[in-house]
Tab-separated table of C-alpha atoms in Angstrom:
chain	number	residue	atom	x	y	z
A	1	MET	CA	-49.289	42.137	119.847
A	2	THR	CA	-50.926	38.385	120.403
A	3	VAL	CA	-49.632	35.681	118.009
A	4	GLY	CA	-52.300	34.779	115.760
A	5	LEU	CA	-54.177	38.248	115.817
A	6	ARG	CA	-51.583	40.576	114.483
A	7	ILE	CA	-51.463	43.293	111.369
A	8	THR	CA	-48.613	45.154	110.450
A	9	GLU	CA	-48.582	47.362	107.483
A	10	ARG	CA	-44.693	47.500	107.558
A	11	ARG	CA	-42.983	45.648	104.637
A	12	PRO	CA	-40.309	46.216	102.007
A	13	GLU	CA	-40.559	47.708	98.689
A	14	PRO	CA	-39.179	45.782	96.119
A	15	ASP	CA	-37.082	48.119	92.921
A	16	ALA	CA	-40.431	48.532	90.314
A	17	ALA	CA	-37.502	47.899	87.321
A	18	LEU	CA	-36.533	44.521	88.930
A	19	ILE	CA	-39.607	43.681	89.094
A	20	ALA	CA	-40.259	44.886	85.075
A	21	ARG	CA	-37.418	42.514	84.389
A	22	ALA	CA	-38.707	39.605	85.808
A	23	ALA	CA	-41.684	39.848	84.252
A	24	LYS	CA	-40.121	39.195	80.880
A	25	LEU	CA	-38.968	35.691	81.969
A	26	PRO	CA	-40.378	32.330	82.444
A	27	VAL	CA	-40.987	30.965	85.957
A	28	ALA	CA	-39.452	27.897	85.271
A	29	ASN	CA	-36.402	29.580	84.462
A	30	ILE	CA	-36.251	31.739	87.428
A	31	GLY	CA	-37.123	28.586	89.486
A	32	ASP	CA	-33.702	26.640	87.975
A	33	VAL	CA	-31.525	29.368	88.861
A	34	MET	CA	-32.774	29.096	92.291
A	35	SER	CA	-31.397	25.650	92.993
A	36	ARG	CA	-34.887	24.146	91.669
A	37	LEU	CA	-35.852	24.666	95.433
A	38	GLN	CA	-37.989	27.829	95.253
A	39	ALA	CA	-41.437	26.489	93.616
A	40	MET	CA	-44.408	26.153	95.699
A	41	ARG	CA	-45.753	22.716	95.744
A	42	GLY	CA	-49.240	21.114	95.856
A	43	GLY	CA	-50.400	22.002	92.133
A	44	PHE	CA	-51.037	25.341	91.819
A	45	MET	CA	-53.352	26.478	89.119
A	46	ALA	CA	-53.903	29.555	87.486
A	47	TYR	CA	-57.402	30.748	87.764
A	48	GLY	CA	-57.564	34.507	87.171
A	49	GLY	CA	-57.371	37.006	83.825
A	50	ARG	CA	-54.014	36.975	84.452
A	51	ARG	CA	-51.833	34.189	83.475
A	52	THR	CA	-48.373	35.773	84.404
A	53	PHE	CA	-47.118	38.100	87.072
A	54	VAL	CA	-44.742	39.107	89.295
A	55	GLY	CA	-44.720	41.342	92.201
A	56	PRO	CA	-44.030	41.788	95.683
A	57	ALA	CA	-45.541	39.663	98.522
A	58	LEU	CA	-47.908	40.888	101.130
A	59	THR	CA	-48.431	37.595	103.597
A	60	VAL	CA	-51.768	36.921	105.394
A	61	LYS	CA	-52.062	33.659	107.278
A	62	ALA	CA	-55.103	32.392	107.766
A	63	ARG	CA	-57.602	29.644	109.846
A	64	PRO	CA	-57.992	27.420	106.922
A	65	GLY	CA	-62.006	27.591	106.298
A	66	ASP	CA	-61.800	31.415	107.127
A	67	ASN	CA	-61.304	34.764	105.283
A	68	LEU	CA	-62.005	37.456	107.774
A	69	PHE	CA	-57.715	38.243	107.424
A	70	LEU	CA	-58.078	37.651	103.471
A	71	HIS	CA	-60.395	40.423	103.536
A	72	ARG	CA	-58.176	42.970	105.648
A	73	ALA	CA	-55.253	42.297	103.432
A	74	ILE	CA	-57.228	43.503	100.077
A	75	ASP	CA	-58.274	46.676	101.881
A	76	LEU	CA	-54.559	47.054	102.869
A	77	ALA	CA	-52.755	45.861	99.853
A	78	ARG	CA	-50.631	48.144	97.374
A	79	PRO	CA	-51.015	48.398	93.631
A	80	GLY	CA	-49.207	45.650	92.100
A	81	GLU	CA	-48.718	43.707	95.159
A	82	VAL	CA	-49.643	39.838	95.471
A	83	ILE	CA	-51.189	38.550	98.373
A	84	VAL	CA	-50.168	35.546	99.326
A	85	CYS	CA	-52.171	33.539	101.609
A	86	ASP	CA	-51.479	30.886	103.919
A	87	GLY	CA	-54.792	28.704	104.172
A	88	GLY	CA	-53.330	25.482	105.525
A	89	GLY	CA	-53.776	23.641	102.073
A	90	ASP	CA	-57.207	23.377	102.945
A	91	LEU	CA	-59.640	22.228	100.003
A	92	GLU	CA	-63.071	21.621	101.944
A	93	ILE	CA	-64.068	25.637	101.879
A	94	ALA	CA	-63.084	28.104	99.491
A	95	LEU	CA	-61.353	31.509	100.954
A	96	ALA	CA	-62.162	34.061	98.051
A	97	GLY	CA	-64.839	34.097	95.044
A	98	ASP	CA	-65.712	36.329	92.510
A	99	LEU	CA	-67.016	39.370	94.809
A	100	MET	CA	-63.699	39.240	97.018
A	101	ILE	CA	-61.311	38.728	94.401
A	102	GLY	CA	-63.112	41.428	92.445
A	103	HIS	CA	-62.823	43.743	95.264
A	104	ALA	CA	-58.996	42.986	95.146
A	105	GLU	CA	-58.745	43.966	91.356
A	106	SER	CA	-60.748	47.275	91.819
A	107	ARG	CA	-57.989	48.124	94.365
A	108	GLY	CA	-55.323	47.270	91.846
A	109	VAL	CA	-54.126	43.986	93.869
A	110	GLY	CA	-51.618	42.191	91.104
A	111	ALA	CA	-52.528	38.648	91.674
A	112	LEU	CA	-53.611	36.516	94.595
A	113	VAL	CA	-51.612	33.155	95.894
A	114	ILE	CA	-53.799	31.099	97.927
A	115	ASP	CA	-52.589	27.867	99.673
A	116	GLY	CA	-56.436	26.580	99.644
A	117	ALA	CA	-59.418	26.673	97.587
A	118	VAL	CA	-61.444	29.768	95.590
A	119	ARG	CA	-64.899	29.587	94.023
A	120	ASP	CA	-66.867	31.254	91.143
A	121	LEU	CA	-64.424	30.231	88.525
A	122	ASP	CA	-66.256	31.206	85.678
A	123	GLY	CA	-66.211	35.282	86.878
A	124	ILE	CA	-62.547	35.157	88.390
A	125	GLU	CA	-61.321	33.635	84.832
A	126	ARG	CA	-62.815	37.015	83.299
A	127	MET	CA	-60.880	39.567	85.518
A	128	ASP	CA	-58.048	41.455	84.954
A	129	ILE	CA	-56.023	39.626	88.114
A	130	GLY	CA	-53.827	36.598	88.755
A	131	VAL	CA	-55.070	33.766	90.870
A	132	TRP	CA	-53.409	30.956	91.808
A	133	ALA	CA	-54.971	28.436	94.227
A	134	ARG	CA	-54.699	24.673	95.211
A	135	GLY	CA	-58.270	23.733	93.912
A	136	ALA	CA	-61.872	25.103	93.831
A	137	THR	CA	-65.286	24.233	95.700
A	138	PRO	CA	-68.875	25.913	96.042
A	139	ALA	CA	-68.501	25.809	99.553
A	140	GLY	CA	-68.001	29.350	101.529
A	141	PRO	CA	-66.145	30.707	103.985
A	142	TYR	CA	-66.316	31.820	107.557
A	143	LYS	CA	-65.146	35.027	108.707
A	144	ASP	CA	-64.438	34.869	112.563
A	145	GLY	CA	-60.661	34.479	112.509
A	146	PRO	CA	-58.009	34.301	113.843
A	147	GLY	CA	-55.093	35.243	111.516
A	148	GLU	CA	-52.258	37.736	110.707
A	149	ILE	CA	-50.913	40.222	107.977
A	150	GLY	CA	-47.466	41.010	107.263
A	151	TYR	CA	-45.522	38.526	108.835
A	152	PRO	CA	-43.834	35.507	108.032
A	153	ILE	CA	-45.599	32.498	106.393
A	154	ALA	CA	-45.446	29.238	104.709
A	155	CYS	CA	-47.020	28.922	101.403
A	156	GLY	CA	-47.058	25.389	99.271
A	157	GLY	CA	-44.104	24.080	101.300
A	158	GLN	CA	-42.043	27.609	100.995
A	159	VAL	CA	-41.248	30.268	103.280
A	160	VAL	CA	-42.748	33.621	102.157
A	161	MET	CA	-41.327	36.738	103.639
A	162	PRO	CA	-43.359	40.253	103.122
A	163	GLY	CA	-41.567	41.936	100.243
A	164	ASP	CA	-40.475	39.043	98.678
A	165	LEU	CA	-40.894	38.670	94.778
A	166	ILE	CA	-43.856	36.129	93.776
A	167	ALA	CA	-43.827	35.032	90.088
A	168	ALA	CA	-46.519	32.879	88.723
A	169	ASP	CA	-47.387	31.285	85.233
A	170	GLU	CA	-49.127	28.426	84.358
A	171	ASP	CA	-46.743	26.624	85.419
A	172	GLY	CA	-47.110	27.699	89.314
A	173	VAL	CA	-45.867	29.656	91.382
A	174	VAL	CA	-41.994	30.384	92.466
A	175	VAL	CA	-40.878	32.706	96.024
A	176	ILE	CA	-37.772	35.004	95.052
A	177	PRO	CA	-36.203	36.278	98.290
A	178	LEU	CA	-36.088	39.752	98.479
A	179	ALA	CA	-32.202	39.923	99.307
A	180	GLU	CA	-31.498	37.944	96.789
A	181	ALA	CA	-33.276	38.859	94.056
A	182	ALA	CA	-31.148	41.155	92.107
A	183	GLN	CA	-28.939	37.754	91.409
A	184	VAL	CA	-31.741	35.741	90.832
A	185	ILE	CA	-33.061	37.993	88.108
A	186	ALA	CA	-29.695	38.345	86.427
A	187	ASP	CA	-28.959	34.642	86.250
A	188	ALA	CA	-31.990	33.846	85.193
A	189	GLU	CA	-31.881	35.867	82.336
A	190	LYS	CA	-28.394	34.685	81.152
A	191	HIS	CA	-30.423	31.143	81.659
A	192	SER	CA	-33.147	32.278	79.375
A	193	ALA	CA	-31.114	33.699	76.681
A	194	LYS	CA	-29.043	30.197	76.779
A	195	GLU	CA	-32.380	28.158	76.422
A	196	GLN	CA	-33.390	30.425	73.543
A	197	GLU	CA	-29.906	29.450	71.807
A	198	THR	CA	-30.595	25.739	72.689
A	199	THR	CA	-34.331	25.830	71.133
A	200	ALA	CA	-32.884	27.478	67.791
A	201	ALA	CA	-30.578	25.161	67.606
A	202	ILE	CA	-33.095	22.230	68.038
A	203	LYS	CA	-35.041	23.847	65.073
A	204	GLY	CA	-31.922	24.193	62.999
A	205	GLY	CA	-31.567	20.200	63.958
A	206	GLY	CA	-28.069	21.125	65.058
A	207	TRP	CA	-28.814	20.289	69.204
A	208	VAL	CA	-26.034	18.446	69.950
A	209	ARG	CA	-26.379	16.854	73.444
A	210	GLY	CA	-22.897	15.969	74.901
A	211	TRP	CA	-23.912	15.815	78.133
A	212	VAL	CA	-26.291	12.881	77.938
A	213	GLU	CA	-23.753	10.962	76.784
A	214	GLU	CA	-20.856	12.061	79.390
A	215	THR	CA	-23.076	11.793	82.293
A	216	LEU	CA	-24.299	7.831	81.158
A	217	ALA	CA	-21.005	7.070	81.084
A	218	ALA	CA	-19.888	8.734	84.089
A	219	LYS	CA	-22.542	6.426	85.747
A	220	GLY	CA	-20.936	3.396	84.118
A	221	VAL	CA	-24.059	2.927	81.827
A	222	ALA	CA	-24.312	-0.257	79.214
A	223	VAL	CA	-25.086	0.406	76.024
A	224	THR	CA	-25.773	-2.651	73.809
A	225	ARG	CA	-25.856	-2.406	69.885
């Protein structure tokens, strides 16, 4: 197969119970327990009717401004998958609009994450599908290729492998490597529970931030009173 012109339908299917557990967690908590290194950069915004979603990645590499392979990925996607598209971060030409995303919704696609732009925002926000992109423009795409489906990509500064878990909400998008997903979700559950305890303490007026004073003291910060 020629690099840049290839499609594979082979990809792992993560455990549904693990995805359900991850869907109950704030994306920020998931990112925190991965040393804050797995968040997509570039200001991804939520545009679709679903403002939070977790699912396995179907990866697409597209030439900036061209959505031929993104169209094909929608046809190949399994229900509940997240189509993650490396569009090169280009914001001059939209890679998807309401017709295309409506087709994805009808096929049960859970979300699209596009390292590029979308359009037809009024229609997209009324759809029962998640859409995260770096921006919007009315300019429409070309449909010539090249591209790839089902191979490793880079999206928002993160490596995404087919089957990796993608977690997204209004804060943005994080990538959970599939091989570490069980441990990451377990750690995130503990972290979220701890944050809930801290929230309760704050509301009760009893939160003690001793670690702040300890950190400042260790750095030799002088306090004048």
